[in-house]
GROMACS .gro file of N, CA and C in nm:
model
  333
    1UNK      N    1   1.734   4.863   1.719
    1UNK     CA    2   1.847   4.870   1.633
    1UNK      C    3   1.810   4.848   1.488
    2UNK      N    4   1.688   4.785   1.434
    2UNK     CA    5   1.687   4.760   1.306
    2UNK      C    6   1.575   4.867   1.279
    3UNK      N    7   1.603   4.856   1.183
    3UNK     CA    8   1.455   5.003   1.090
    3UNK      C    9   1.371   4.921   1.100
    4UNK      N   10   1.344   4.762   1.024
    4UNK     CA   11   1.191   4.755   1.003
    4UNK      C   12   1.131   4.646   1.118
    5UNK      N   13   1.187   4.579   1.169
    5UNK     CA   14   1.197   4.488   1.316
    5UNK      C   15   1.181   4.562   1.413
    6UNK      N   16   1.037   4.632   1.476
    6UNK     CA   17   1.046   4.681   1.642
    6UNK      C   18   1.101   4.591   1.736
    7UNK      N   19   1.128   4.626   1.844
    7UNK     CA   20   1.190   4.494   1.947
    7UNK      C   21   1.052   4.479   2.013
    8UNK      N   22   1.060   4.371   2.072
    8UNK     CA   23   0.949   4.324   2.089
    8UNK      C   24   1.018   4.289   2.238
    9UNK      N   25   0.864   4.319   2.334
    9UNK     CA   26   0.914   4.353   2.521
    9UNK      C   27   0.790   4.251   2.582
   10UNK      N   28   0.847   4.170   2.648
   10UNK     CA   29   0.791   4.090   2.702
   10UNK      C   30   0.721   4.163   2.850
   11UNK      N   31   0.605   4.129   2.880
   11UNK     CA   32   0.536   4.162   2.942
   11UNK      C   33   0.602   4.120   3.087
   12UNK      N   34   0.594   4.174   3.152
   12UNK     CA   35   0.693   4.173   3.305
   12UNK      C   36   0.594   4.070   3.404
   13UNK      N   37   0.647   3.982   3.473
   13UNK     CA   38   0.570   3.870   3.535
   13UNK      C   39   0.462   3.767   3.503
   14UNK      N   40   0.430   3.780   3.327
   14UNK     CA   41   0.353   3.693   3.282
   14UNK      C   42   0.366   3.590   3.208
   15UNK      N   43   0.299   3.470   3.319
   15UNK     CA   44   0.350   3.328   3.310
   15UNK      C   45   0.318   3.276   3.147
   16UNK      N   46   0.483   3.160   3.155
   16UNK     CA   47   0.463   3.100   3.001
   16UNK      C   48   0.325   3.036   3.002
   17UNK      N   49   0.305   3.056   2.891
   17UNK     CA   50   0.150   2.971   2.821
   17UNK      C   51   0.204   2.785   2.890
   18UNK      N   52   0.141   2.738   2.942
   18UNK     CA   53   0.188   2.585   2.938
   18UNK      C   54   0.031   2.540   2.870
   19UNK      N   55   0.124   2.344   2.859
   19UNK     CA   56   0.017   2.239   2.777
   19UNK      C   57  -0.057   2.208   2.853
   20UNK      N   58  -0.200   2.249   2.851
   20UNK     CA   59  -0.341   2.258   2.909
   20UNK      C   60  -0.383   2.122   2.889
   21UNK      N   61  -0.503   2.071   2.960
   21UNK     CA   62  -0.619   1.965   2.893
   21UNK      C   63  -0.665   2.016   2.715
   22UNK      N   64  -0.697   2.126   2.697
   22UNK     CA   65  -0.699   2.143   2.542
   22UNK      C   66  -0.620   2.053   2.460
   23UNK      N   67  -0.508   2.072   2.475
   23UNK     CA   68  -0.376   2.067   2.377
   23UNK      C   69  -0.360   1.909   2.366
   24UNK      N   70  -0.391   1.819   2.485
   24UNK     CA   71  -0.393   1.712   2.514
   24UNK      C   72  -0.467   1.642   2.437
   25UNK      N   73  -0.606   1.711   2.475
   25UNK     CA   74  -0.722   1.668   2.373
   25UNK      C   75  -0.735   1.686   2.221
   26UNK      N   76  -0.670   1.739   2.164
   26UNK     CA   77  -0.618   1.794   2.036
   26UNK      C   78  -0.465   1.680   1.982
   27UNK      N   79  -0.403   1.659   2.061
   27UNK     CA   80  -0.328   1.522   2.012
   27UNK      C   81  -0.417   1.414   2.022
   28UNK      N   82  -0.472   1.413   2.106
   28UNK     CA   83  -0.566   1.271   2.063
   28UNK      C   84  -0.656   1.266   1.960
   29UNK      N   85  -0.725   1.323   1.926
   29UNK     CA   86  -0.838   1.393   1.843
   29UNK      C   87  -0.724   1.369   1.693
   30UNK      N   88  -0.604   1.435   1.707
   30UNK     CA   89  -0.489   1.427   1.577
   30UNK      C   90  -0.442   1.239   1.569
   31UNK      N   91  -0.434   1.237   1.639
   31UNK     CA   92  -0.367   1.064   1.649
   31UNK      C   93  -0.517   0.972   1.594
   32UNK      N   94  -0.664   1.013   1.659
   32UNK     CA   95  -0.716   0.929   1.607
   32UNK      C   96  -0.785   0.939   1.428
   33UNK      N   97  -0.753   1.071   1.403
   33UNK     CA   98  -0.752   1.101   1.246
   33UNK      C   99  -0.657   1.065   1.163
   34UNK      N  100  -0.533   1.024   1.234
   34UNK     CA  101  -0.412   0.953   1.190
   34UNK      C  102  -0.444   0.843   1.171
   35UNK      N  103  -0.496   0.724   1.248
   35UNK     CA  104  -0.493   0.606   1.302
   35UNK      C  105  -0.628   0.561   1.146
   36UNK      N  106  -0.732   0.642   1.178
   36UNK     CA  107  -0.859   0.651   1.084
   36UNK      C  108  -0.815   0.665   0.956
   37UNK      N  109  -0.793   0.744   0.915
   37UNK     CA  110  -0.794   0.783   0.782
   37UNK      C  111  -0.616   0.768   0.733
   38UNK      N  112  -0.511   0.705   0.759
   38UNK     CA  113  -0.401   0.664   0.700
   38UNK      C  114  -0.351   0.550   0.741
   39UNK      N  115  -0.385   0.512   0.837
   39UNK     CA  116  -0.302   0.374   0.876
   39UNK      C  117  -0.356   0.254   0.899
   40UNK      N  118  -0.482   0.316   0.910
   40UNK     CA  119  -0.555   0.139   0.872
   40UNK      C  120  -0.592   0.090   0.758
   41UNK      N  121  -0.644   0.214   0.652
   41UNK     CA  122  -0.679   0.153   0.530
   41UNK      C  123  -0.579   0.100   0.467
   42UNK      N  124  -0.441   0.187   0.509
   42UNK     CA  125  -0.331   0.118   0.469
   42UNK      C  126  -0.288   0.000   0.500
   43UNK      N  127  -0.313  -0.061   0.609
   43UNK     CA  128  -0.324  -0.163   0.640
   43UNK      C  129  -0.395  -0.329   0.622
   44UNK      N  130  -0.551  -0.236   0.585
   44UNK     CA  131  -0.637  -0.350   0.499
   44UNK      C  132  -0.561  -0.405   0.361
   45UNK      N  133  -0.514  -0.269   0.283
   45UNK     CA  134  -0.488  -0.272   0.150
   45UNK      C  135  -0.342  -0.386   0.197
   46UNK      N  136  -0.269  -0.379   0.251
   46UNK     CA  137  -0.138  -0.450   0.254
   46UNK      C  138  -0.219  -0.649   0.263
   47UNK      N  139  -0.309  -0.608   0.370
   47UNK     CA  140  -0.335  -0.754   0.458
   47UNK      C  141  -0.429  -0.820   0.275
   48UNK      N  142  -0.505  -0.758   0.229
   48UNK     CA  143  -0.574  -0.800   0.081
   48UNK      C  144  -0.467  -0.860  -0.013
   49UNK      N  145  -0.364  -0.806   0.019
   49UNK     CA  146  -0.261  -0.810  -0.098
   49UNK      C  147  -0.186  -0.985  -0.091
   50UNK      N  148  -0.169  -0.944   0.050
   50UNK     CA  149  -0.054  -1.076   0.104
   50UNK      C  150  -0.169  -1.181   0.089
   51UNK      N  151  -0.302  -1.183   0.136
   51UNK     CA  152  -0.383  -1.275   0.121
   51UNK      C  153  -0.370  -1.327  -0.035
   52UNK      N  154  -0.381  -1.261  -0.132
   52UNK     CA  155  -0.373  -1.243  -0.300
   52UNK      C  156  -0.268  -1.317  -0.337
   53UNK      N  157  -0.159  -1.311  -0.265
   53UNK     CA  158  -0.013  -1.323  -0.348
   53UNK      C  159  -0.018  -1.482  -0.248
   54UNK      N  160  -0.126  -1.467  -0.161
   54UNK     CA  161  -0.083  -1.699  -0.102
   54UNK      C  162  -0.180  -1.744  -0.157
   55UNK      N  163  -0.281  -1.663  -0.244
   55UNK     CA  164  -0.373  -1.753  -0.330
   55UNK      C  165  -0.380  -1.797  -0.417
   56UNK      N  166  -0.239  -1.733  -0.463
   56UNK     CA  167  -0.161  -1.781  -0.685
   56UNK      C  168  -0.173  -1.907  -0.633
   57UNK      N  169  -0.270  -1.952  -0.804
   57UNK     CA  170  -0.230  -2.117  -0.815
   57UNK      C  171  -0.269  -2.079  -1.007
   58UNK      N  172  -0.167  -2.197  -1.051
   58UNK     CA  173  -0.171  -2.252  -1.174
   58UNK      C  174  -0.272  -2.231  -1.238
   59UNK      N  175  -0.273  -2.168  -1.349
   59UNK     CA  176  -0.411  -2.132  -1.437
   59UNK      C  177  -0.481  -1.995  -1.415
   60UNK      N  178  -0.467  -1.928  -1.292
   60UNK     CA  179  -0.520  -1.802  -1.293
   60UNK      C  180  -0.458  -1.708  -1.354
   61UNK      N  181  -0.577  -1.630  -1.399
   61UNK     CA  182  -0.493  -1.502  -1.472
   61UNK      C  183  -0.509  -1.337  -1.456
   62UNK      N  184  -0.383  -1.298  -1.476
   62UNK     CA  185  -0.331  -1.233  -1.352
   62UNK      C  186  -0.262  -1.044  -1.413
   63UNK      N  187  -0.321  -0.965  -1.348
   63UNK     CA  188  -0.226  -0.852  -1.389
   63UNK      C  189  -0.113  -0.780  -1.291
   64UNK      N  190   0.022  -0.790  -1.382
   64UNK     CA  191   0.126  -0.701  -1.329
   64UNK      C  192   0.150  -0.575  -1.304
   65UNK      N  193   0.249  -0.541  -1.138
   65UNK     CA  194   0.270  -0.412  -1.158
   65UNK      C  195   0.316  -0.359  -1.280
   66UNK      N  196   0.334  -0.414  -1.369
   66UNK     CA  197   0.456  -0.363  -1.494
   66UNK      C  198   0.340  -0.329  -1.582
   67UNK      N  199   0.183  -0.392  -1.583
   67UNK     CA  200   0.106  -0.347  -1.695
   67UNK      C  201   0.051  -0.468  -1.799
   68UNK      N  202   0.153  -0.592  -1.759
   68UNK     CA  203   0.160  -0.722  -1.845
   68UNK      C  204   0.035  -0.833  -1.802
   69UNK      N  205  -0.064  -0.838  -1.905
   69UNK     CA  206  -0.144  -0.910  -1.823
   69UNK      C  207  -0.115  -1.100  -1.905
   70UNK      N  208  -0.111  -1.235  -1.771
   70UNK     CA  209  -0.103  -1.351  -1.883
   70UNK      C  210  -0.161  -1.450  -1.787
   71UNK      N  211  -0.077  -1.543  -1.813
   71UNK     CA  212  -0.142  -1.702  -1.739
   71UNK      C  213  -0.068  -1.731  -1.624
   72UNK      N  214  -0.088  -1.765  -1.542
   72UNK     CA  215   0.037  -1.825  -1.412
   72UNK      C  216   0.071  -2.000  -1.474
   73UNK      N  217   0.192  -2.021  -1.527
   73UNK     CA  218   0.175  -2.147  -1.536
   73UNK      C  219   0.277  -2.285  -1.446
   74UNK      N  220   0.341  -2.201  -1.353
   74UNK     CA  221   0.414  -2.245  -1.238
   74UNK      C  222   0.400  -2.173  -1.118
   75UNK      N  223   0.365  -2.180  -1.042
   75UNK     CA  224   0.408  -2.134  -0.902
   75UNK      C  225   0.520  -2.204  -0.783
   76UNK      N  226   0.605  -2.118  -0.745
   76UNK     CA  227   0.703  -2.194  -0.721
   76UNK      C  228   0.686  -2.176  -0.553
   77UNK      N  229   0.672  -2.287  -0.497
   77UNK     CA  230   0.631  -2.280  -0.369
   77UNK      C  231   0.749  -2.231  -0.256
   78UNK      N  232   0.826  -2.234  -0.256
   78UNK     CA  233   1.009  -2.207  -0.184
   78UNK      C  234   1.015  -2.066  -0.202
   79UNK      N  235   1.019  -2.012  -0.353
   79UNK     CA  236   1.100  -1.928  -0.379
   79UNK      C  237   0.937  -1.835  -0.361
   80UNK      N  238   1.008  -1.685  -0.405
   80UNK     CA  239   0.860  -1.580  -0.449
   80UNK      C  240   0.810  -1.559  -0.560
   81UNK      N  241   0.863  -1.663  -0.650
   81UNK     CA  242   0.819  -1.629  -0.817
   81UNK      C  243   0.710  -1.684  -0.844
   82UNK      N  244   0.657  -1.656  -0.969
   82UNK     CA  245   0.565  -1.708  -1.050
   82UNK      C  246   0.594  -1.724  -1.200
   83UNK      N  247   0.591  -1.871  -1.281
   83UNK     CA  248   0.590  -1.813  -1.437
   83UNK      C  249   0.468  -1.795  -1.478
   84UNK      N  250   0.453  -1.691  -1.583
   84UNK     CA  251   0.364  -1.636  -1.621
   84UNK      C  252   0.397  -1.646  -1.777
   85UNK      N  253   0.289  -1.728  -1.867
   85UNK     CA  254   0.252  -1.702  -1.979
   85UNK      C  255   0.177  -1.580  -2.060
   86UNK      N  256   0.280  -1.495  -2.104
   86UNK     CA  257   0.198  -1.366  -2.124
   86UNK      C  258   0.148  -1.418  -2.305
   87UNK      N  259   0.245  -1.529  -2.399
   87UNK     CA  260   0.182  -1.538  -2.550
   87UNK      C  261   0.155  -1.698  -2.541
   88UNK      N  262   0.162  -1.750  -2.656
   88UNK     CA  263   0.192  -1.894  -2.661
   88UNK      C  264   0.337  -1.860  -2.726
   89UNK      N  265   0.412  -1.970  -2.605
   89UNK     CA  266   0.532  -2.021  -2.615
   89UNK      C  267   0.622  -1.905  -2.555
   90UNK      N  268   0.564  -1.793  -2.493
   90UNK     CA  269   0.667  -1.698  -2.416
   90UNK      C  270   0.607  -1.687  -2.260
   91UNK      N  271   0.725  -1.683  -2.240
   91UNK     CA  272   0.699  -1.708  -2.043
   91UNK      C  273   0.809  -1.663  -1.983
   92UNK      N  274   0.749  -1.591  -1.856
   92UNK     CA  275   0.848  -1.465  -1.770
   92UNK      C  276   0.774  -1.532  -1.666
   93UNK      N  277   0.960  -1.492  -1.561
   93UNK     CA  278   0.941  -1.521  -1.412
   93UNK      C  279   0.930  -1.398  -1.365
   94UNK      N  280   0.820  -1.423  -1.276
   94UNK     CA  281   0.767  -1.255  -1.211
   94UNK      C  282   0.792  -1.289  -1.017
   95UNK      N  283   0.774  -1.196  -0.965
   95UNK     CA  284   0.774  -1.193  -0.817
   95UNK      C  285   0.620  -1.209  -0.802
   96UNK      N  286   0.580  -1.287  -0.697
   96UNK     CA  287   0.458  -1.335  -0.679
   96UNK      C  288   0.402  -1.186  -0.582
   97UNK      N  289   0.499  -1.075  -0.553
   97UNK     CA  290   0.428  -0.945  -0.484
   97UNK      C  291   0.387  -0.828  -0.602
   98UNK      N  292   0.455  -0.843  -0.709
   98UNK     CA  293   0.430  -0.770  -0.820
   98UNK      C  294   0.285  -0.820  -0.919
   99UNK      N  295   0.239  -0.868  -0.849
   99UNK     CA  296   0.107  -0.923  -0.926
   99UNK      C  297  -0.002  -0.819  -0.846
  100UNK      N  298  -0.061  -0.770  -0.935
  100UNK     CA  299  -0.162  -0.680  -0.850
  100UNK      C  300  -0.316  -0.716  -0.855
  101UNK      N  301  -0.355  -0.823  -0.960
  101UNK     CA  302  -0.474  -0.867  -0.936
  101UNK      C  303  -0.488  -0.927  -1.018
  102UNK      N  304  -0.606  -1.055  -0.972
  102UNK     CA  305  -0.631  -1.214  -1.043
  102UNK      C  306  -0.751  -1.151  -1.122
  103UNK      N  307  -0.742  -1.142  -1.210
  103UNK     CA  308  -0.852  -1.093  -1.319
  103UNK      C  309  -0.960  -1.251  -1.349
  104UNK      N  310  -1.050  -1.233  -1.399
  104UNK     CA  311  -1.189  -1.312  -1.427
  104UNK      C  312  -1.138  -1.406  -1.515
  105UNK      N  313  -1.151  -1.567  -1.473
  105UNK     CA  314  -1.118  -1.661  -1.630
  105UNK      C  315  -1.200  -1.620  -1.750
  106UNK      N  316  -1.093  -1.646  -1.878
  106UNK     CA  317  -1.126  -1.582  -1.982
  106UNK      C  318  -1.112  -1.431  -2.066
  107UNK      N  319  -1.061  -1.394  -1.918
  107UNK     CA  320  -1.027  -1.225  -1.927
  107UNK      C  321  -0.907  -1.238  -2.074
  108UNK      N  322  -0.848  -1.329  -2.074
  108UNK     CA  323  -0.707  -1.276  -2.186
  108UNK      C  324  -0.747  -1.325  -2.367
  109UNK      N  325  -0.857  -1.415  -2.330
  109UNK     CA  326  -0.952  -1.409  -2.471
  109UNK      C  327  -1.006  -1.331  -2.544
  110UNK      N  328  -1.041  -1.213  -2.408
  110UNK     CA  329  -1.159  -1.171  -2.479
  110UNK      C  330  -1.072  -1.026  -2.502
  111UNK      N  331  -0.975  -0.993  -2.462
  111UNK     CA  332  -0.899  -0.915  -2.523
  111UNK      C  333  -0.847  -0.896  -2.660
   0.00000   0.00000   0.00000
């Protein structure tokens, strides 16, 4: 019925294709390239982080997701914050998960 679509005729008594040992072996083979290469490194990177964010203590210094690098000069043990001295005499409460890494003492000197 259509001009550019032939109909298409299924071959008379020939069985559907079914899911072989191949196909089987090919999800596994897919699951363990899944498992490898996205979900564990993702996983290290999370487990580094949480380790990071129970190791804030007073005096380390520290850079934000936001870009802000300063001093930790409270850590508040209850809550998830941290204050952070980014000048002398200015200080912001940050989330102790938004800290992305404890930089080297001295790091904000030598800036």
């Amino acid at each position: 019925m259509s001009l550019f679509i032939s109909n298409a005729h299924a071959a008379a008594g020939a069985p559907a294709a079914a899911a072989g040992p191949d196909m089987i072996i090919m999800l596994v083979i897919f699951a363990l390239i899944f498992y490898f290469m996205i979900y564990r490194p993702q996983a290290k990177r999370v487990k580094e982080h949480k380790n990071l964010v129970n190791s804030l203590s007073k005096g380390d210094e520290v850079l934000t997701a936001g870009g802000l690098i300063g001093k930790i000069t409270k850590v508040s043990e209850d809550k998830d914050f941290v204050k952070v001295e980014l000048a002398e005499g200015t200080e912001v409460m940050v989330q102790k998960a938004s800290i992305n890494t404890v930089l080297p003492k001295g790091t904000i000197k030598s800036i």
